[in-house]
Every structure is written in C-alpha cells, then in structure tokens.
Amino acid sequence: MDNQAFQLHPIGVIHNPGDRAWIEIASPFRPAMDGLSAFSHIHVLFWFHENDLPEVRSTLQVHPCRNPANPLTGVFATHSPMRPNLIGLSFCRIQAIEDRIIRIEEIDARDGTPLLDIKGYWPYETPPPIRYPNWTRP
Amino acid sequence: MDNQAFQLHPIGVIHNPGDRAWIEIASPFRPAMDGLSAFSHIHVLFWFHENDLPEVRSTLQVHPCRNPANPLTGVFATHSPMRPNLIGLSFCRIQAIEDRIIRIEEIDARDGTPLLDIKGYWPYETPPPIRYPNWTRP
C-alpha cells in the first residue's frame, strides 16, 4: 500500500482576498458545473498547497485551532491543514453563479488555493444525537 | 495550472463486504486517530480507484444515480464516482473504534477502496433554506 500514489490536478482556483470570496472553474471543466444552480450549498474540496512538504505531511497530531489549551489531537479528528493528504473540505453557501465563477459567502481557504472538486450538498439524514468535542465550539 | 499535480497516498482501506463496514487505518497513521472517539460522526474521504482511467476522469456530465430519467448534470453538482479528481466523500456514523479499526454503520464505497482522509464532523451552522434538486431524493 505504501508505494501506491494517486494524482490530482487542480480544476480551478479559490479567490479569497478578504471582503468576498469566489471560486473560478478552469475553462475545460465548465460543463461539469451544469446543474449547480439547483443547489443552495456545496462542499468544496481544495489542496492545502502551502503545506506540501514532507515534514508537514508527516504531522499526525496537533492542538486544534492552533490553541495550546486544546488537547493534542490526531489530525483525523480535526480539520487541520497539516495532514498526510492535504485535502481541505468546506461547506459553502452559493451567492451567485456567473459563467465560470461561483460566488460564495465565505470559505476557510487562503486566496489562490487550488480547487480539487465541488459536490452539491443535500442534508444528511441521521438520527440524533450528534456528538463532538468542546474544542469545535468557537 | 494544467501542469500542476498533487500526490495522494492511501492511509488505510475501507472494508465493505456487505453486511457490515469498517475502516482499517494503516499502522503508521495510528496516532492520527487520537481524539476520534469524541465524535459520533466522521467525514470519510476515499479514492474511486476503479475509475482511475483517462476516459473516466474526463467525464464531465452524468445522469445522476445512473438513472436516465434524471437530467444530464455536471459532475460537480453530483456525487458521481466519475469526475476529474476521483475523491469520494461519505458521512458516516461511528459504531466503535478498536485500535486501528473504525466500525461504521454504512458507507457508499466498494470493498477494498483506498482511504485518503478522515475528518471529525460537527454540525454546520447555516440559516435555512437549504435548496437541492429532486433527483437527490431517493
């Protein structure tokens, strides 16, 4: 298993200069956007490109939210940008779609982040309770 | 942008023989699981390994749920396993964690699927309405 490798290629760019945020889909992938307008929300998958270094990808535990008061926690329990496979996942509300641009309310990704994938969102059907630790509450 | 490539490596395997499902984390990544037991639900990211072919990765539109009655739709609106970057995303309830095994209720991934990432889940805070098309309703 250790020798297996899979290749990703960016399909666009996330723009997030501060006061607004939008996703720009690269021209060849424009047809893959058809039908997105039926959704109010999307999952956005992106690459933590600034962290693509062996020492970051071998980080397995972090203090969540970079707060030393939070207990040292395995990265699979967190949304840390330091993890073996540098995939980020954000849940975003769509404001508008204009050709190859998807305007979104906000996103937890740096300006210039490579886009990997978008998936239309529909609510999860799961019986309560949903349980999660206190450090996830801001 | 077209020449950029990012490398993924499997961090485990998804077992889904039919009557039950579990995730096996590879030994080197065991420390990244610490803290997962505080969560009832996880997001599981995996690789659609059976689809890693140029002709599948260039598929940009599908009939959702492989139902020709559903309108031809861009793959970014769907959860289709045919897409440029073959990342699957499932929302799973944890049943039990036993060393490197995470037992889950069910998962929409084939037996033997390479695991890419796990992220602890906490509920999204978003004001209604949430809008999505009819074909997402089974």
Short mmCIF file of C-alpha atoms in Angstrom, two decimals:
data_model
loop_
_atom_site.label_atom_id
_atom_site.label_comp_id
_atom_site.label_asym_id
_atom_site.label_seq_id
_atom_site.Cartn_x
_atom_site.Cartn_y
_atom_site.Cartn_z
CA MET A 1 0.00 0.00 0.00
CA ASP A 2 2.85 2.37 0.87
CA ASN A 3 4.02 2.58 -2.72
CA GLN A 4 0.63 3.47 -4.19
CA ALA A 5 0.14 7.05 -5.33
CA PHE A 6 -2.80 8.85 -6.88
CA GLN A 7 -2.57 12.01 -8.94
CA LEU A 8 -4.72 15.11 -8.51
CA HIS A 9 -4.87 18.08 -10.85
CA PRO A 10 -6.39 21.45 -10.00
CA ILE A 11 -9.71 22.20 -11.68
CA GLY A 12 -9.80 25.87 -10.70
CA VAL A 13 -8.76 28.41 -8.09
CA ILE A 14 -10.32 29.76 -4.89
CA HIS A 15 -10.21 33.55 -4.58
CA ASN A 16 -10.48 34.88 -1.05
CA PRO A 17 -8.90 38.34 -0.85
CA GLY A 18 -10.77 39.27 2.33
CA ASP A 19 -14.08 41.05 1.80
CA ARG A 20 -15.60 38.46 -0.54
CA ALA A 21 -14.87 35.00 -1.88
CA TRP A 22 -15.38 33.22 -5.16
CA ILE A 23 -14.43 30.05 -6.97
CA GLU A 24 -13.11 30.20 -10.52
CA ILE A 25 -13.54 26.99 -12.52
CA ALA A 26 -10.94 26.42 -15.25
CA SER A 27 -12.38 26.57 -18.79
CA PRO A 28 -12.12 22.86 -19.65
CA PHE A 29 -14.32 21.98 -16.66
CA ARG A 30 -17.14 24.45 -17.35
CA PRO A 31 -19.58 21.66 -18.43
CA ALA A 32 -19.16 19.97 -15.03
CA MET A 33 -20.94 22.97 -13.42
CA ASP A 34 -24.27 22.35 -15.14
CA GLY A 35 -26.96 21.75 -12.53
CA LEU A 36 -25.13 23.50 -9.68
CA SER A 37 -27.71 26.30 -9.70
CA ALA A 38 -30.27 23.88 -8.24
CA PHE A 39 -28.24 23.84 -5.00
CA SER A 40 -28.03 26.48 -2.27
CA HIS A 41 -24.92 24.85 -0.72
CA ILE A 42 -21.84 22.95 -1.91
CA HIS A 43 -18.96 21.03 -0.47
CA VAL A 44 -15.71 22.49 -1.76
CA LEU A 45 -12.57 20.34 -1.78
CA PHE A 46 -9.20 22.01 -2.15
CA TRP A 47 -5.45 21.44 -1.73
CA PHE A 48 -3.51 22.95 1.19
CA HIS A 49 -0.78 23.88 -1.29
CA GLU A 50 1.33 25.85 1.18
CA ASN A 51 1.74 22.70 3.28
CA ASP A 52 3.00 20.29 0.63
CA LEU A 53 6.22 19.50 2.48
CA PRO A 54 7.29 16.11 3.90
CA GLU A 55 7.56 17.46 7.45
CA VAL A 56 4.00 18.84 7.34
CA ARG A 57 2.53 15.74 5.73
CA SER A 58 4.08 13.59 8.46
CA THR A 59 2.40 15.63 11.22
CA LEU A 60 -0.13 13.31 12.86
CA GLN A 61 -1.20 15.28 15.95
CA VAL A 62 -1.98 18.97 16.54
CA HIS A 63 -3.56 21.28 19.08
CA PRO A 64 -6.91 22.05 17.37
CA CYS A 65 -7.40 25.64 16.20
CA ARG A 66 -3.68 26.18 16.97
CA ASN A 67 -4.71 26.72 20.58
CA PRO A 68 -2.29 25.09 23.05
CA ALA A 69 -5.19 24.94 25.54
CA ASN A 70 -6.85 22.37 23.29
CA PRO A 71 -5.59 18.82 23.88
CA LEU A 72 -3.09 17.30 21.44
CA THR A 73 -5.38 15.56 18.97
CA GLY A 74 -4.97 13.23 15.99
CA VAL A 75 -5.35 15.13 12.71
CA PHE A 76 -8.11 12.75 11.55
CA ALA A 77 -10.31 14.15 14.35
CA THR A 78 -9.59 17.73 13.24
CA HIS A 79 -9.85 19.94 10.17
CA SER A 80 -6.16 20.89 10.48
CA PRO A 81 -4.38 21.93 7.26
CA MET A 82 -1.49 19.72 8.41
CA ARG A 83 -2.32 16.11 7.50
CA PRO A 84 -0.96 13.25 5.35
CA ASN A 85 -3.21 14.00 2.35
CA LEU A 86 -3.63 17.77 2.13
CA ILE A 87 -7.32 17.84 1.22
CA GLY A 88 -9.41 20.65 2.69
CA LEU A 89 -13.21 20.44 2.90
CA SER A 90 -15.51 23.46 3.28
CA PHE A 91 -19.28 23.77 3.35
CA CYS A 92 -20.30 26.93 1.45
CA ARG A 93 -23.48 28.78 0.61
CA ILE A 94 -23.71 29.84 -3.05
CA GLN A 95 -24.50 33.51 -3.58
CA ALA A 96 -24.47 33.56 -7.37
CA ILE A 97 -23.14 31.64 -10.35
CA GLU A 98 -21.83 33.71 -13.27
CA ASP A 99 -20.36 31.63 -16.10
CA ARG A 100 -17.24 30.02 -14.58
CA ILE A 101 -17.46 31.96 -11.29
CA ILE A 102 -19.25 30.71 -8.18
CA ARG A 103 -19.65 33.49 -5.64
CA ILE A 104 -19.79 32.13 -2.09
CA GLU A 105 -20.45 33.67 1.30
CA GLU A 106 -17.16 32.62 2.83
CA ILE A 107 -14.62 29.83 2.79
CA ASP A 108 -11.91 28.65 5.12
CA ALA A 109 -9.20 28.62 2.41
CA ARG A 110 -6.42 31.03 1.51
CA ASP A 111 -6.55 33.27 -1.55
CA GLY A 112 -5.09 31.36 -4.52
CA THR A 113 -5.82 27.88 -3.17
CA PRO A 114 -6.03 25.18 -5.88
CA LEU A 115 -9.53 23.74 -6.27
CA LEU A 116 -9.88 19.93 -6.41
CA ASP A 117 -13.60 19.23 -6.53
CA ILE A 118 -17.11 20.52 -5.85
CA LYS A 119 -20.07 18.41 -4.76
CA GLY A 120 -23.67 19.57 -4.46
CA TYR A 121 -24.92 19.31 -0.87
CA TRP A 122 -28.13 17.82 0.45
CA PRO A 123 -28.86 17.32 4.15
CA TYR A 124 -27.68 14.21 5.92
CA GLU A 125 -30.41 12.03 7.30
CA THR A 126 -29.09 10.80 10.60
CA PRO A 127 -30.93 10.20 13.84
CA PRO A 128 -29.69 12.24 16.81
CA PRO A 129 -27.62 12.52 18.85
CA ILE A 130 -24.63 14.01 17.08
CA ARG A 131 -21.66 14.11 19.42
CA TYR A 132 -18.49 16.23 19.08
CA PRO A 133 -15.88 17.69 21.44
CA ASN A 134 -15.94 21.12 23.05
CA TRP A 135 -12.95 22.47 21.13
CA THR A 136 -15.08 22.56 17.96
CA ARG A 137 -17.25 25.28 19.53
CA PRO A 138 -15.75 28.71 18.85
CA MET B 1 -2.30 25.41 -13.93
CA ASP B 2 -2.75 22.41 -16.25
CA ASN B 3 0.71 21.06 -15.48
CA GLN B 4 0.33 21.08 -11.71
CA ALA B 5 -0.10 17.73 -10.00
CA PHE B 6 -0.52 16.78 -6.37
CA GLN B 7 0.24 13.36 -4.92
CA LEU B 8 -2.03 11.36 -2.64
CA HIS B 9 -1.11 8.20 -0.77
CA PRO B 10 -3.58 5.80 0.84
CA ILE B 11 -3.70 5.92 4.63
CA GLY B 12 -5.82 2.80 5.01
CA VAL B 13 -8.52 0.67 3.43
CA ILE B 14 -12.32 0.63 3.54
CA HIS B 15 -13.85 -2.79 4.10
CA ASN B 16 -17.42 -3.16 2.94
CA PRO B 17 -18.18 -6.84 2.23
CA GLY B 18 -21.95 -6.37 2.54
CA ASP B 19 -23.36 -6.97 5.98
CA ARG B 20 -21.07 -4.56 7.86
CA ALA B 21 -18.46 -1.93 7.11
CA TRP B 22 -15.23 -0.85 8.73
CA ILE B 23 -12.23 1.35 8.10
CA GLU B 24 -8.73 -0.01 8.69
CA ILE B 25 -6.10 2.66 9.32
CA ALA B 26 -2.55 1.71 8.25
CA SER B 27 -0.14 1.31 11.19
CA PRO B 28 1.97 4.45 10.58
CA PHE B 29 -1.14 6.64 10.86
CA ARG B 30 -2.49 5.21 14.13
CA PRO B 31 -1.54 8.37 16.14
CA ALA B 32 -3.71 10.49 13.82
CA MET B 33 -6.79 8.70 15.21
CA ASP B 34 -6.40 10.04 18.76
CA GLY B 35 -9.47 12.08 19.68
CA LEU B 36 -11.80 10.44 17.16
CA SER B 37 -13.75 8.76 19.97
CA ALA B 38 -15.16 12.17 20.95
CA PHE B 39 -17.14 12.19 17.68
CA SER B 40 -20.29 10.29 16.77
CA HIS B 41 -19.85 11.03 13.03
CA ILE B 42 -17.00 11.45 10.56
CA HIS B 43 -16.45 12.53 7.01
CA VAL B 44 -14.58 9.82 5.15
CA LEU B 45 -12.62 10.70 2.02
CA PHE B 46 -11.57 7.93 -0.34
CA TRP B 47 -10.27 7.25 -3.87
CA PHE B 48 -12.56 5.84 -6.58
CA HIS B 49 -9.70 3.51 -7.56
CA GLU B 50 -11.66 1.51 -10.10
CA ASN B 51 -12.23 4.69 -12.12
CA ASP B 52 -8.63 5.91 -12.46
CA LEU B 53 -8.70 5.91 -16.25
CA PRO B 54 -8.33 8.93 -18.56
CA GLU B 55 -11.74 8.38 -20.17
CA VAL B 56 -13.50 8.31 -16.79
CA ARG B 57 -11.62 11.31 -15.43
CA SER B 58 -12.62 13.32 -18.48
CA THR B 59 -16.33 12.61 -17.93
CA LEU B 60 -17.93 15.96 -17.02
CA GLN B 61 -21.66 15.17 -17.15
CA VAL B 62 -23.72 12.19 -15.99
CA HIS B 63 -27.31 11.14 -15.35
CA PRO B 64 -27.41 11.23 -11.52
CA CYS B 65 -27.83 7.88 -9.77
CA ARG B 66 -27.24 6.27 -13.21
CA ASN B 67 -30.92 6.89 -13.92
CA PRO B 68 -31.53 8.10 -17.49
CA ALA B 69 -34.72 9.76 -16.22
CA ASN B 70 -32.55 12.20 -14.28
CA PRO B 71 -31.36 15.13 -16.39
CA LEU B 72 -27.78 15.14 -17.71
CA THR B 73 -25.96 17.01 -14.94
CA GLY B 74 -22.45 18.36 -14.38
CA VAL B 75 -20.45 16.05 -12.13
CA PHE B 76 -19.70 18.93 -9.70
CA ALA B 77 -23.42 19.00 -8.86
CA THR B 78 -23.41 15.26 -8.17
CA HIS B 79 -21.65 12.66 -6.04
CA SER B 80 -20.82 10.60 -9.14
CA PRO B 81 -17.74 8.34 -8.92
CA MET B 82 -16.84 9.62 -12.40
CA ARG B 83 -15.12 13.01 -12.03
CA PRO B 84 -11.78 14.70 -12.79
CA ASN B 85 -10.36 14.15 -9.30
CA LEU B 86 -11.62 10.80 -8.04
CA ILE B 87 -12.30 11.81 -4.43
CA GLY B 88 -15.34 10.28 -2.74
CA LEU B 89 -16.90 11.81 0.37
CA SER B 90 -19.15 9.93 2.80
CA PHE B 91 -20.78 10.95 6.06
CA CYS B 92 -20.64 8.02 8.50
CA ARG B 93 -21.79 7.23 12.00
CA ILE B 94 -19.11 5.56 14.15
CA GLN B 95 -20.22 2.36 15.86
CA ALA B 96 -16.97 1.51 17.63
CA ILE B 97 -13.26 2.17 17.50
CA GLU B 98 -10.97 -0.79 18.19
CA ASP B 99 -7.26 0.02 17.84
CA ARG B 100 -6.80 0.73 14.08
CA ILE B 101 -10.36 -0.27 13.14
CA ILE B 102 -13.29 2.15 12.94
CA ARG B 103 -16.58 0.28 12.67
CA ILE B 104 -19.22 2.32 10.83
CA GLU B 105 -22.91 1.87 10.11
CA GLU B 106 -22.56 2.03 6.35
CA ILE B 107 -20.57 3.70 3.61
CA ASP B 108 -21.11 4.35 -0.07
CA ALA B 109 -17.74 2.86 -1.10
CA ARG B 110 -16.73 -0.51 -2.54
CA ASP B 111 -14.92 -3.15 -0.51
CA GLY B 112 -11.16 -2.53 -0.77
CA THR B 113 -11.40 1.19 -1.51
CA PRO B 114 -8.23 3.15 -0.63
CA LEU B 115 -8.77 5.59 2.25
CA LEU B 116 -7.48 9.15 1.81
CA ASP B 117 -8.57 11.06 4.90
CA ILE B 118 -10.95 11.22 7.86
CA LYS B 119 -12.32 14.40 9.43
CA GLY B 120 -14.34 14.65 12.61
CA TYR B 121 -17.81 16.07 11.93
CA TRP B 122 -19.67 18.80 13.75
CA PRO B 123 -22.95 20.32 12.52
CA TYR B 124 -22.93 23.15 10.01
CA GLU B 125 -24.41 26.37 11.22
CA THR B 126 -26.30 27.76 8.28
CA PRO B 127 -29.60 29.62 8.21
CA PRO B 128 -32.34 27.95 6.15
CA PRO B 129 -33.41 27.41 3.45
CA ILE B 130 -31.24 24.63 2.08
CA ARG B 131 -32.14 24.02 -1.55
CA TYR B 132 -31.34 20.92 -3.65
CA PRO B 133 -32.84 19.18 -6.68
CA ASN B 134 -35.43 16.42 -6.67
CA TRP B 135 -33.11 13.73 -8.03
CA THR B 136 -31.25 13.72 -4.68
CA ARG B 137 -34.37 12.30 -3.01
CA PRO B 138 -34.42 8.51 -3.24
#
